[in-house]
Every structure is written in C-alpha cells, then in structure tokens.
C-alpha cells in the first residue's frame, strides 16, 4: 500500500469516527431535554438522574466530535489539495458556519445543566434547552 493510499484510508477512518461521535454529541441534548421535561412533569427522580448521567457522557462525546472535526479539516487540506484548490472556499465557509453556529448550542445546553446541577441539587436547566 502506498503512503498516499494509506493517508486517504486514515482520513476515511477519521471521517467514520467523527460522524458517529459528532452525531451523538449533537443529538443527545434532545434526549436530555425530553428526560428533564419528563422530570418536571412527573417529579420522578429517575428522569433527572437519567439526564444527569447523560450530561456527563454527552460532554465527552461532544468534545471528541469537535476535536475529530478539526482533524478532518486539516486532513482535507493536506490529502486533497487539488480538490481544495477549487472547492476550498465553499467547504471552508461550511466549516466556519459549523464551528461558530451549530457547535456552541449543544455545548451551552450541556454545560449549563452540568454546572448548574453541580451547585444546586434541584437545579433544572430546562430553559437552556429552549434556547434557539
């Protein structure tokens, strides 16, 4: 196997890794909001415990997804220079939008919940889930 093919195979593995972790890191806050909404509705502590446990895992998943996405942007520039010469401006705008618009929302929601619940046992960060 040539170095070139090996490098592109490594990028394929990075992309597969990133897709799984990024999708879970962005999708889990919705499940956490549902669990916390069920807690506020039924007052059963099992829903709040579920939400708190998911918050810890979601923070890790989100961080791993963000780091692997950064690695992918570098791999695109290094392994696909001809493609990036023509399409780099278009793809670069998408990466910028993703980093500045879609990434802070789940991070904000998870951080508000984990930090708030660390200071006060009965804290619910439900209003943070409603942030657009």
PDB file of C-alpha atoms in Angstrom:
ATOM      1  CA  UNK A   1       0.000   0.000   0.000  1.00  0.00           C
ATOM      2  CA  UNK A   2       1.420   3.363  -0.964  1.00  0.00           C
ATOM      3  CA  UNK A   3       1.703   6.224   1.504  1.00  0.00           C
ATOM      4  CA  UNK A   4      -0.875   8.161  -0.471  1.00  0.00           C
ATOM      5  CA  UNK A   5      -3.479   5.385  -0.252  1.00  0.00           C
ATOM      6  CA  UNK A   6      -2.656   4.801   3.395  1.00  0.00           C
ATOM      7  CA  UNK A   7      -3.175   8.507   4.202  1.00  0.00           C
ATOM      8  CA  UNK A   8      -6.540   8.582   2.456  1.00  0.00           C
ATOM      9  CA  UNK A   9      -7.584   5.391   4.242  1.00  0.00           C
ATOM     10  CA  UNK A  10      -6.687   7.089   7.509  1.00  0.00           C
ATOM     11  CA  UNK A  11      -8.912  10.013   6.553  1.00  0.00           C
ATOM     12  CA  UNK A  12     -11.770   7.602   5.870  1.00  0.00           C
ATOM     13  CA  UNK A  13     -11.353   6.184   9.371  1.00  0.00           C
ATOM     14  CA  UNK A  14     -11.244   9.702  10.826  1.00  0.00           C
ATOM     15  CA  UNK A  15     -14.447  10.583   8.996  1.00  0.00           C
ATOM     16  CA  UNK A  16     -16.236   7.442  10.188  1.00  0.00           C
ATOM     17  CA  UNK A  17     -15.106   8.177  13.748  1.00  0.00           C
ATOM     18  CA  UNK A  18     -16.188  11.808  13.522  1.00  0.00           C
ATOM     19  CA  UNK A  19     -19.637  11.076  12.111  1.00  0.00           C
ATOM     20  CA  UNK A  20     -20.529   8.732  14.965  1.00  0.00           C
ATOM     21  CA  UNK A  21     -19.261  10.934  17.792  1.00  0.00           C
ATOM     22  CA  UNK A  22     -20.455  14.235  16.350  1.00  0.00           C
ATOM     23  CA  UNK A  23     -23.959  12.920  15.649  1.00  0.00           C
ATOM     24  CA  UNK A  24     -24.284  11.504  19.158  1.00  0.00           C
ATOM     25  CA  UNK A  25     -22.829  14.654  20.729  1.00  0.00           C
ATOM     26  CA  UNK A  26     -25.337  16.861  18.943  1.00  0.00           C
ATOM     27  CA  UNK A  27     -28.326  14.504  19.205  1.00  0.00           C
ATOM     28  CA  UNK A  28     -28.084  13.623  22.890  1.00  0.00           C
ATOM     29  CA  UNK A  29     -29.148  17.068  24.185  1.00  0.00           C
ATOM     30  CA  UNK A  30     -32.588  16.470  22.658  1.00  0.00           C
ATOM     31  CA  UNK A  31     -32.934  13.228  24.627  1.00  0.00           C
ATOM     32  CA  UNK A  32     -31.710  15.042  27.741  1.00  0.00           C
ATOM     33  CA  UNK A  33     -34.345  17.747  27.230  1.00  0.00           C
ATOM     34  CA  UNK A  34     -37.042  15.113  26.914  1.00  0.00           C
ATOM     35  CA  UNK A  35     -35.855  13.370  30.090  1.00  0.00           C
ATOM     36  CA  UNK A  36     -35.732  16.631  32.007  1.00  0.00           C
ATOM     37  CA  UNK A  37     -39.143  17.637  30.711  1.00  0.00           C
ATOM     38  CA  UNK A  38     -40.496  14.304  31.943  1.00  0.00           C
ATOM     39  CA  UNK A  39     -38.923  15.011  35.337  1.00  0.00           C
ATOM     40  CA  UNK A  40     -40.571  18.426  35.543  1.00  0.00           C
ATOM     41  CA  UNK A  41     -43.883  16.909  34.522  1.00  0.00           C
ATOM     42  CA  UNK A  42     -43.932  13.785  36.725  1.00  0.00           C
ATOM     43  CA  UNK A  43     -41.481  14.734  39.530  1.00  0.00           C
ATOM     44  CA  UNK A  44     -39.993  11.224  39.372  1.00  0.00           C
ATOM     45  CA  UNK A  45     -36.274  11.478  40.229  1.00  0.00           C
ATOM     46  CA  UNK A  46     -35.354   8.693  37.815  1.00  0.00           C
ATOM     47  CA  UNK A  47     -35.719  11.132  34.892  1.00  0.00           C
ATOM     48  CA  UNK A  48     -33.452  13.715  36.495  1.00  0.00           C
ATOM     49  CA  UNK A  49     -30.845  11.044  37.305  1.00  0.00           C
ATOM     50  CA  UNK A  50     -31.011   9.844  33.703  1.00  0.00           C
ATOM     51  CA  UNK A  51     -30.494  13.372  32.419  1.00  0.00           C
ATOM     52  CA  UNK A  52     -27.517  13.964  34.730  1.00  0.00           C
ATOM     53  CA  UNK A  53     -25.834  10.731  33.657  1.00  0.00           C
ATOM     54  CA  UNK A  54     -26.395  11.509  30.007  1.00  0.00           C
ATOM     55  CA  UNK A  55     -24.952  15.007  30.513  1.00  0.00           C
ATOM     56  CA  UNK A  56     -21.553  13.633  31.513  1.00  0.00           C
ATOM     57  CA  UNK A  57     -21.395  11.314  28.532  1.00  0.00           C
ATOM     58  CA  UNK A  58     -22.666  13.970  26.161  1.00  0.00           C
ATOM     59  CA  UNK A  59     -19.947  16.397  27.210  1.00  0.00           C
ATOM     60  CA  UNK A  60     -17.311  13.786  26.366  1.00  0.00           C
ATOM     61  CA  UNK A  61     -18.970  12.847  23.075  1.00  0.00           C
ATOM     62  CA  UNK A  62     -19.233  16.481  22.059  1.00  0.00           C
ATOM     63  CA  UNK A  63     -15.592  17.202  22.884  1.00  0.00           C
ATOM     64  CA  UNK A  64     -14.367  14.165  20.942  1.00  0.00           C
ATOM     65  CA  UNK A  65     -16.565  15.124  17.979  1.00  0.00           C
ATOM     66  CA  UNK A  66     -15.228  18.686  17.958  1.00  0.00           C
ATOM     67  CA  UNK A  67     -11.600  17.563  18.054  1.00  0.00           C
ATOM     68  CA  UNK A  68     -12.086  14.939  15.353  1.00  0.00           C
ATOM     69  CA  UNK A  69     -13.781  17.558  13.154  1.00  0.00           C
ATOM     70  CA  UNK A  70     -10.749  19.809  13.493  1.00  0.00           C
ATOM     71  CA  UNK A  71      -8.505  16.929  12.447  1.00  0.00           C
ATOM     72  CA  UNK A  72     -10.724  16.341   9.409  1.00  0.00           C
ATOM     73  CA  UNK A  73     -10.389  19.925   8.247  1.00  0.00           C
ATOM     74  CA  UNK A  74      -6.601  19.610   8.288  1.00  0.00           C
ATOM     75  CA  UNK A  75      -6.738  16.250   6.511  1.00  0.00           C
ATOM     76  CA  UNK A  76      -8.870  17.734   3.751  1.00  0.00           C
ATOM     77  CA  UNK A  77      -6.264  20.383   3.051  1.00  0.00           C
ATOM     78  CA  UNK A  78      -3.320  18.008   3.209  1.00  0.00           C
ATOM     79  CA  UNK A  79      -4.704  14.967   1.397  1.00  0.00           C
ATOM     80  CA  UNK A  80      -6.938  16.552  -1.216  1.00  0.00           C
ATOM     81  CA  UNK A  81      -5.030  19.661  -2.384  1.00  0.00           C
ATOM     82  CA  UNK A  82      -6.418  19.684  -5.947  1.00  0.00           C
ATOM     83  CA  UNK A  83      -9.983  19.411  -4.737  1.00  0.00           C
ATOM     84  CA  UNK A  84      -9.490  22.041  -2.047  1.00  0.00           C
ATOM     85  CA  UNK A  85      -7.963  24.433  -4.581  1.00  0.00           C
ATOM     86  CA  UNK A  86     -11.286  24.559  -6.422  1.00  0.00           C
ATOM     87  CA  UNK A  87     -13.811  23.896  -3.661  1.00  0.00           C
ATOM     88  CA  UNK A  88     -11.922  25.126  -0.594  1.00  0.00           C
ATOM     89  CA  UNK A  89     -13.777  28.431  -0.353  1.00  0.00           C
ATOM     90  CA  UNK A  90     -17.152  26.688  -0.364  1.00  0.00           C
ATOM     91  CA  UNK A  91     -16.172  23.965   2.110  1.00  0.00           C
ATOM     92  CA  UNK A  92     -14.321  26.479   4.281  1.00  0.00           C
ATOM     93  CA  UNK A  93     -17.481  28.552   4.677  1.00  0.00           C
ATOM     94  CA  UNK A  94     -19.349  25.439   5.862  1.00  0.00           C
ATOM     95  CA  UNK A  95     -16.649  24.594   8.398  1.00  0.00           C
ATOM     96  CA  UNK A  96     -16.730  28.158   9.686  1.00  0.00           C
ATOM     97  CA  UNK A  97     -20.518  28.100   9.981  1.00  0.00           C
ATOM     98  CA  UNK A  98     -20.460  24.753  11.726  1.00  0.00           C
ATOM     99  CA  UNK A  99     -17.880  25.919  14.256  1.00  0.00           C
ATOM    100  CA  UNK A 100     -19.484  29.240  15.056  1.00  0.00           C
ATOM    101  CA  UNK A 101     -23.203  28.473  14.789  1.00  0.00           C
ATOM    102  CA  UNK A 102     -24.140  24.853  15.394  1.00  0.00           C
ATOM    103  CA  UNK A 103     -21.440  23.761  17.835  1.00  0.00           C
ATOM    104  CA  UNK A 104     -21.969  26.237  20.707  1.00  0.00           C
ATOM    105  CA  UNK A 105     -25.662  25.409  21.142  1.00  0.00           C
ATOM    106  CA  UNK A 106     -25.382  21.833  22.434  1.00  0.00           C
ATOM    107  CA  UNK A 107     -22.229  22.750  24.347  1.00  0.00           C
ATOM    108  CA  UNK A 108     -24.068  25.631  26.031  1.00  0.00           C
ATOM    109  CA  UNK A 109     -27.003  23.425  26.938  1.00  0.00           C
ATOM    110  CA  UNK A 110     -24.910  20.625  28.382  1.00  0.00           C
ATOM    111  CA  UNK A 111     -22.594  22.983  30.272  1.00  0.00           C
ATOM    112  CA  UNK A 112     -25.493  24.931  31.817  1.00  0.00           C
ATOM    113  CA  UNK A 113     -27.036  21.687  33.023  1.00  0.00           C
ATOM    114  CA  UNK A 114     -23.848  20.093  34.392  1.00  0.00           C
ATOM    115  CA  UNK A 115     -22.524  23.254  36.084  1.00  0.00           C
ATOM    116  CA  UNK A 116     -25.928  24.242  37.453  1.00  0.00           C
ATOM    117  CA  UNK A 117     -26.690  20.807  38.836  1.00  0.00           C
ATOM    118  CA  UNK A 118     -23.243  20.664  40.455  1.00  0.00           C
ATOM    119  CA  UNK A 119     -24.053  23.754  42.548  1.00  0.00           C
ATOM    120  CA  UNK A 120     -27.670  23.014  43.412  1.00  0.00           C
ATOM    121  CA  UNK A 121     -29.219  19.552  43.705  1.00  0.00           C
ATOM    122  CA  UNK A 122     -32.693  20.522  42.495  1.00  0.00           C
ATOM    123  CA  UNK A 123     -31.432  22.687  39.630  1.00  0.00           C
ATOM    124  CA  UNK A 124     -33.061  22.048  36.294  1.00  0.00           C
ATOM    125  CA  UNK A 125     -31.559  23.648  33.231  1.00  0.00           C
ATOM    126  CA  UNK A 126     -34.749  23.256  31.235  1.00  0.00           C
ATOM    127  CA  UNK A 127     -34.796  26.888  29.989  1.00  0.00           C
ATOM    128  CA  UNK A 128     -31.366  26.264  28.415  1.00  0.00           C
ATOM    129  CA  UNK A 129     -32.919  23.607  26.174  1.00  0.00           C
ATOM    130  CA  UNK A 130     -35.333  26.183  24.780  1.00  0.00           C
ATOM    131  CA  UNK A 131     -32.537  28.471  23.510  1.00  0.00           C
ATOM    132  CA  UNK A 132     -32.790  28.535  19.683  1.00  0.00           C
TER     133      UNK A 132
END
